[in-house]
Amino acid sequence: MEGFFVSEKEKSIINALHNISEEAIESKIKSLKKWIEQCPHLPLESKDEEFLKIMLLRGKFQEETVTKMIQNYFTHLCKYPEFFVGLKNIKPSDEVGWTVILPNLTPSWEKIGILKLNPAKVEKVLDVHRCFTVGIAAALIMYNYDYAPKIRLILDFEGFTMNHILQVNINDLFKLISIYENILKIRISGIELINAPHLLGVILNLAKVVLKPKLFSRITVHGDLCSLHKNIPRKNLPNDYGGELQNSEELLNLWDQVFLKKKCFLEKIEQLCQRHSQDQWIFGTQGSFKSLVVD
């Protein structure tokens, strides 16, 4: 399942695009490790080199930015523990709300993520809170293991009704945004809306309330797949979206295997959140949390 993540060759190209050498990255990692040693509230796992390399990428290789991101990741991770319940038991293809990250990078070095309703379960009651948890789990895996610089999201509203929208708790939505802004700072290069003409006004009004203007400006509404292909090459899309990859259901079954492989990681995140919620545990004061960042 490693094919779902950026290859070593692609990592080198991404680093070159940022005009940074391997030697410079190693130097920054050493500097970050020294800083971490002066932060007793951070766990030993924060020194993991693969984690630090990804954090450098997320922070555009600016050390001051990266230190803030590491602080936020480990201190805000458990602020809303209710969103991290059941992470280890998620099988994406069984969910009413699907979230799948596609395996290959676009020419603009983006990963593509698709969020949609499961066609086989579209009539079932939609647990929006559960959908948020599934999306967070996917983001956690990408954030910790995938060297992709950014992601472009497809929000497919096929089968979505006003009843589904009415189930969205605005407070939960703001919490979700907070999690992404303070913990999972993955750059979103675009949000592509499809199959939502009759709900378009409601969706855009809701997005305008919860999203920052910069991100809201990156929303594109598509009337058909030809329009979508102007923003995302067909070779990066499933064939049921007019693309050249396997269909989205087959890709989702492969994504199940990624979740299965990362089950221990997700279980540790869930345990951490529960322990923090119950005991007000602070990193570094009551022992280490073994292998939090990597398997």
Short mmCIF file of C-alpha atoms in Angstrom, two decimals:
data_model
loop_
_atom_site.label_atom_id
_atom_site.label_comp_id
_atom_site.label_asym_id
_atom_site.label_seq_id
_atom_site.Cartn_x
_atom_site.Cartn_y
_atom_site.Cartn_z
CA MET A 1 0.00 0.00 0.00
CA GLU A 2 3.03 2.28 -0.01
CA GLY A 3 2.05 3.17 -3.58
CA PHE A 4 -0.61 5.43 -2.09
CA PHE A 5 2.13 7.67 -0.70
CA VAL A 6 4.74 9.86 -2.36
CA SER A 7 7.80 7.93 -3.55
CA GLU A 8 11.40 8.69 -2.60
CA LYS A 9 12.04 10.00 -6.12
CA GLU A 10 9.04 12.32 -5.88
CA LYS A 11 10.23 13.54 -2.45
CA SER A 12 13.52 14.64 -4.01
CA ILE A 13 11.69 16.53 -6.76
CA ILE A 14 9.38 18.21 -4.22
CA ASN A 15 12.39 19.32 -2.18
CA ALA A 16 14.02 20.71 -5.32
CA LEU A 17 10.85 22.67 -6.08
CA HIS A 18 11.30 24.34 -2.69
CA ASN A 19 14.96 25.05 -3.51
CA ILE A 20 16.20 23.06 -0.55
CA SER A 21 18.88 20.37 -0.50
CA GLU A 22 19.03 17.17 1.53
CA GLU A 23 21.96 18.67 3.45
CA ALA A 24 19.88 21.74 4.38
CA ILE A 25 17.02 19.51 5.52
CA GLU A 26 19.36 17.46 7.73
CA SER A 27 20.72 20.66 9.25
CA LYS A 28 17.20 21.89 10.02
CA ILE A 29 16.30 18.54 11.57
CA LYS A 30 19.29 18.75 13.91
CA SER A 31 18.24 22.26 14.89
CA LEU A 32 14.66 21.12 15.53
CA LYS A 33 15.85 18.22 17.69
CA LYS A 34 17.85 20.64 19.85
CA TRP A 35 14.76 22.81 20.22
CA ILE A 36 12.63 19.79 21.16
CA GLU A 37 15.12 18.87 23.90
CA GLN A 38 14.33 22.24 25.48
CA CYS A 39 10.58 21.49 25.42
CA PRO A 40 9.90 18.88 28.14
CA HIS A 41 6.18 18.89 27.39
CA LEU A 42 6.85 17.40 23.93
CA PRO A 43 7.14 13.59 23.69
CA LEU A 44 10.23 11.79 22.48
CA GLU A 45 8.31 10.83 19.36
CA SER A 46 8.44 14.44 18.21
CA LYS A 47 12.13 13.82 17.41
CA ASP A 48 11.30 11.19 14.79
CA GLU A 49 13.16 12.24 11.64
CA GLU A 50 10.48 11.21 9.16
CA PHE A 51 7.92 13.17 11.14
CA LEU A 52 10.21 16.21 11.23
CA LYS A 53 10.81 16.01 7.47
CA ILE A 54 7.07 16.13 6.87
CA MET A 55 6.66 18.97 9.35
CA LEU A 56 9.36 20.91 7.49
CA LEU A 57 7.45 20.41 4.26
CA ARG A 58 4.16 21.48 5.88
CA GLY A 59 5.88 24.61 7.20
CA LYS A 60 7.57 25.38 3.87
CA PHE A 61 10.92 24.65 5.53
CA GLN A 62 10.67 27.71 7.79
CA GLU A 63 11.87 26.58 11.22
CA GLU A 64 9.93 29.16 13.21
CA THR A 65 6.73 28.08 11.48
CA VAL A 66 7.56 24.42 11.99
CA THR A 67 8.15 24.77 15.75
CA LYS A 68 4.71 26.36 16.11
CA MET A 69 3.17 23.55 14.06
CA ILE A 70 4.80 20.87 16.22
CA GLN A 71 3.62 22.62 19.39
CA ASN A 72 0.08 22.80 18.01
CA TYR A 73 0.09 19.20 16.83
CA PHE A 74 0.99 17.74 20.20
CA THR A 75 -0.85 20.19 22.47
CA HIS A 76 -4.08 20.68 20.50
CA LEU A 77 -4.44 17.10 19.31
CA CYS A 78 -6.77 16.26 22.20
CA LYS A 79 -8.72 19.49 22.45
CA TYR A 80 -11.80 17.85 20.92
CA PRO A 81 -11.43 14.16 21.89
CA GLU A 82 -14.97 13.34 20.76
CA PHE A 83 -13.83 13.53 17.13
CA PHE A 84 -11.16 10.86 17.68
CA VAL A 85 -13.39 8.11 19.05
CA GLY A 86 -13.43 4.91 17.01
CA LEU A 87 -10.49 5.77 14.74
CA LYS A 88 -9.03 2.28 14.93
CA ASN A 89 -12.27 0.62 13.77
CA ILE A 90 -12.83 2.69 10.64
CA LYS A 91 -13.20 0.82 7.36
CA PRO A 92 -13.76 3.62 4.82
CA SER A 93 -15.79 1.56 2.34
CA ASP A 94 -18.34 0.65 5.06
CA GLU A 95 -19.09 4.27 5.95
CA VAL A 96 -22.20 6.18 4.86
CA GLY A 97 -19.95 9.13 4.12
CA TRP A 98 -16.95 8.16 2.02
CA THR A 99 -13.54 9.83 2.23
CA VAL A 100 -10.77 8.54 -0.03
CA ILE A 101 -7.37 9.99 -0.91
CA LEU A 102 -6.28 9.01 -4.42
CA PRO A 103 -2.84 7.48 -4.90
CA ASN A 104 -1.00 9.63 -7.44
CA LEU A 105 0.15 13.23 -7.58
CA THR A 106 -1.10 15.74 -10.14
CA PRO A 107 1.38 17.73 -12.29
CA SER A 108 0.89 20.52 -9.73
CA TRP A 109 2.07 18.16 -6.95
CA GLU A 110 -1.34 17.79 -5.35
CA LYS A 111 -3.07 14.79 -3.91
CA ILE A 112 -6.77 14.46 -4.76
CA GLY A 113 -9.32 13.64 -2.07
CA ILE A 114 -12.95 12.72 -2.73
CA LEU A 115 -15.76 13.15 -0.20
CA LYS A 116 -19.17 11.76 -1.12
CA LEU A 117 -22.08 9.65 0.09
CA ASN A 118 -21.83 5.88 -0.26
CA PRO A 119 -24.26 5.11 -3.14
CA ALA A 120 -25.27 1.84 -1.48
CA LYS A 121 -26.16 3.59 1.78
CA VAL A 122 -27.46 6.93 0.58
CA GLU A 123 -30.88 6.28 2.11
CA LYS A 124 -29.46 5.57 5.57
CA VAL A 125 -29.33 8.20 8.30
CA LEU A 126 -26.20 10.26 7.88
CA ASP A 127 -24.13 10.65 11.04
CA VAL A 128 -22.35 13.90 10.21
CA HIS A 129 -20.18 13.66 13.34
CA ARG A 130 -19.01 10.22 12.17
CA CYS A 131 -18.24 11.66 8.72
CA PHE A 132 -16.04 14.27 10.37
CA THR A 133 -14.18 11.54 12.30
CA VAL A 134 -13.57 9.52 9.11
CA GLY A 135 -12.26 12.62 7.36
CA ILE A 136 -9.97 13.43 10.31
CA ALA A 137 -8.60 9.87 10.28
CA ALA A 138 -7.77 10.15 6.58
CA ALA A 139 -6.12 13.53 7.19
CA LEU A 140 -4.08 12.13 10.10
CA ILE A 141 -2.70 9.39 7.88
CA MET A 142 -1.87 11.81 5.10
CA TYR A 143 -0.39 14.38 7.47
CA ASN A 144 1.92 11.88 9.16
CA TYR A 145 2.88 9.60 6.27
CA ASP A 146 2.41 11.34 2.93
CA TYR A 147 4.98 13.83 1.63
CA ALA A 148 2.44 15.46 -0.70
CA PRO A 149 2.75 19.28 -0.40
CA LYS A 150 -0.97 19.97 -0.82
CA ILE A 151 -4.38 18.47 -1.50
CA ARG A 152 -7.29 19.34 -3.76
CA LEU A 153 -10.70 18.17 -2.54
CA ILE A 154 -13.66 17.03 -4.60
CA LEU A 155 -16.94 17.40 -2.72
CA ASP A 156 -19.48 15.30 -4.59
CA PHE A 157 -23.04 16.10 -3.45
CA GLU A 158 -24.79 13.40 -5.48
CA GLY A 159 -27.63 12.04 -3.35
CA PHE A 160 -27.24 14.86 -0.83
CA THR A 161 -30.47 16.50 0.36
CA MET A 162 -31.46 19.43 2.54
CA ASN A 163 -32.13 16.93 5.34
CA HIS A 164 -28.44 16.01 5.28
CA ILE A 165 -27.42 19.65 5.58
CA LEU A 166 -29.82 20.21 8.47
CA GLN A 167 -27.99 17.48 10.40
CA VAL A 168 -24.79 19.54 10.38
CA ASN A 169 -24.11 21.04 13.80
CA ILE A 170 -22.51 24.44 13.23
CA ASN A 171 -20.49 24.13 16.47
CA ASP A 172 -19.09 20.79 15.31
CA LEU A 173 -18.23 22.39 11.99
CA PHE A 174 -16.26 25.14 13.70
CA LYS A 175 -14.47 22.52 15.83
CA LEU A 176 -13.58 20.62 12.68
CA ILE A 177 -12.16 23.77 11.10
CA SER A 178 -10.17 24.39 14.30
CA ILE A 179 -8.67 20.89 14.12
CA TYR A 180 -7.53 21.47 10.55
CA GLU A 181 -6.20 24.95 11.26
CA ASN A 182 -4.32 24.07 14.47
CA ILE A 183 -3.36 20.42 14.01
CA LEU A 184 -3.61 19.17 10.44
CA LYS A 185 -2.28 22.13 8.50
CA ILE A 186 -2.40 20.50 5.08
CA ARG A 187 -2.50 23.11 2.34
CA ILE A 188 -5.79 22.90 0.43
CA SER A 189 -5.15 24.17 -3.09
CA GLY A 190 -8.77 23.93 -4.21
CA ILE A 191 -12.26 22.68 -3.37
CA GLU A 192 -14.23 21.34 -6.32
CA LEU A 193 -18.03 21.11 -5.87
CA ILE A 194 -19.98 18.80 -8.16
CA ASN A 195 -23.57 17.53 -8.34
CA ALA A 196 -24.98 20.25 -6.06
CA PRO A 197 -27.07 22.65 -8.20
CA HIS A 198 -30.25 22.68 -6.08
CA LEU A 199 -28.29 23.05 -2.82
CA LEU A 200 -25.62 25.35 -4.16
CA GLY A 201 -26.76 28.55 -2.43
CA VAL A 202 -27.08 26.87 0.98
CA ILE A 203 -23.70 25.14 0.64
CA LEU A 204 -21.89 28.30 -0.39
CA ASN A 205 -23.51 30.35 2.37
CA LEU A 206 -22.45 27.76 4.93
CA ALA A 207 -18.92 27.66 3.52
CA LYS A 208 -18.67 31.44 3.62
CA VAL A 209 -19.45 31.39 7.36
CA VAL A 210 -16.87 28.77 8.36
CA LEU A 211 -14.03 29.20 5.87
CA LYS A 212 -11.44 31.94 5.72
CA PRO A 213 -11.82 34.21 2.67
CA LYS A 214 -8.62 32.87 1.07
CA LEU A 215 -9.87 29.29 1.18
CA PHE A 216 -13.42 30.26 0.20
CA SER A 217 -11.97 31.91 -2.91
CA ARG A 218 -10.56 28.52 -3.94
CA ILE A 219 -14.02 26.93 -4.26
CA THR A 220 -15.04 26.08 -7.82
CA VAL A 221 -18.54 24.93 -8.74
CA HIS A 222 -18.71 22.49 -11.65
CA GLY A 223 -21.79 21.87 -13.78
CA ASP A 224 -20.29 18.79 -15.43
CA LEU A 225 -17.20 16.59 -15.56
CA CYS A 226 -15.70 18.53 -18.47
CA SER A 227 -15.51 21.54 -16.17
CA LEU A 228 -13.90 19.41 -13.44
CA HIS A 229 -11.25 18.21 -15.89
CA LYS A 230 -10.08 21.79 -16.37
CA ASN A 231 -8.88 21.79 -12.74
CA ILE A 232 -7.88 18.13 -12.37
CA PRO A 233 -6.27 16.07 -15.16
CA ARG A 234 -8.20 12.98 -16.19
CA LYS A 235 -5.19 10.77 -15.40
CA ASN A 236 -5.64 11.75 -11.74
CA LEU A 237 -9.34 10.90 -11.53
CA PRO A 238 -11.32 7.64 -11.18
CA ASN A 239 -13.03 6.47 -14.37
CA ASP A 240 -16.48 7.20 -12.92
CA TYR A 241 -15.35 10.85 -12.89
CA GLY A 242 -14.26 10.63 -16.52
CA GLY A 243 -10.73 9.75 -15.50
CA GLU A 244 -8.15 7.08 -16.25
CA LEU A 245 -7.82 5.48 -12.80
CA GLN A 246 -9.91 2.60 -11.44
CA ASN A 247 -13.41 3.53 -10.37
CA SER A 248 -13.77 5.24 -7.00
CA GLU A 249 -15.27 2.18 -5.31
CA GLU A 250 -12.25 0.03 -6.25
CA LEU A 251 -9.88 2.77 -5.08
CA LEU A 252 -11.81 3.00 -1.83
CA ASN A 253 -11.31 -0.73 -1.25
CA LEU A 254 -7.56 -0.18 -1.66
CA TRP A 255 -7.81 2.77 0.75
CA ASP A 256 -9.32 0.30 3.25
CA GLN A 257 -5.98 -1.51 3.19
CA VAL A 258 -4.14 1.72 4.04
CA PHE A 259 -6.40 2.16 7.09
CA LEU A 260 -5.80 -1.46 8.08
CA LYS A 261 -2.03 -1.01 7.84
CA LYS A 262 -2.19 2.20 9.92
CA LYS A 263 -4.62 0.77 12.49
CA CYS A 264 -2.01 0.76 15.29
CA PHE A 265 -1.20 4.41 14.62
CA LEU A 266 -4.89 5.39 14.70
CA GLU A 267 -5.45 3.35 17.85
CA LYS A 268 -2.60 5.18 19.60
CA ILE A 269 -4.04 8.55 18.61
CA GLU A 270 -7.42 7.48 19.99
CA GLN A 271 -5.91 6.24 23.25
CA LEU A 272 -3.96 9.46 23.62
CA CYS A 273 -7.08 11.58 23.25
CA GLN A 274 -9.02 9.48 25.74
CA ARG A 275 -6.22 9.57 28.30
CA HIS A 276 -5.82 13.31 27.95
CA SER A 277 -9.56 13.83 28.34
CA GLN A 278 -9.83 11.64 31.45
CA ASP A 279 -6.58 12.45 33.27
CA GLN A 280 -5.63 15.88 31.91
CA TRP A 281 -2.37 14.21 30.89
CA ILE A 282 0.39 16.56 29.77
CA PHE A 283 3.09 15.31 27.43
CA GLY A 284 6.38 14.61 29.15
CA THR A 285 5.12 14.68 32.76
CA GLN A 286 3.71 11.16 33.09
CA GLY A 287 5.84 9.08 30.77
CA SER A 288 6.25 8.56 27.06
CA PHE A 289 3.63 7.58 24.53
CA LYS A 290 5.46 4.96 22.51
CA SER A 291 5.46 5.23 18.71
CA LEU A 292 2.85 7.95 18.43
CA VAL A 293 4.04 9.33 15.12
CA VAL A 294 5.20 6.31 13.15
CA ASP A 295 4.61 2.57 13.20
#
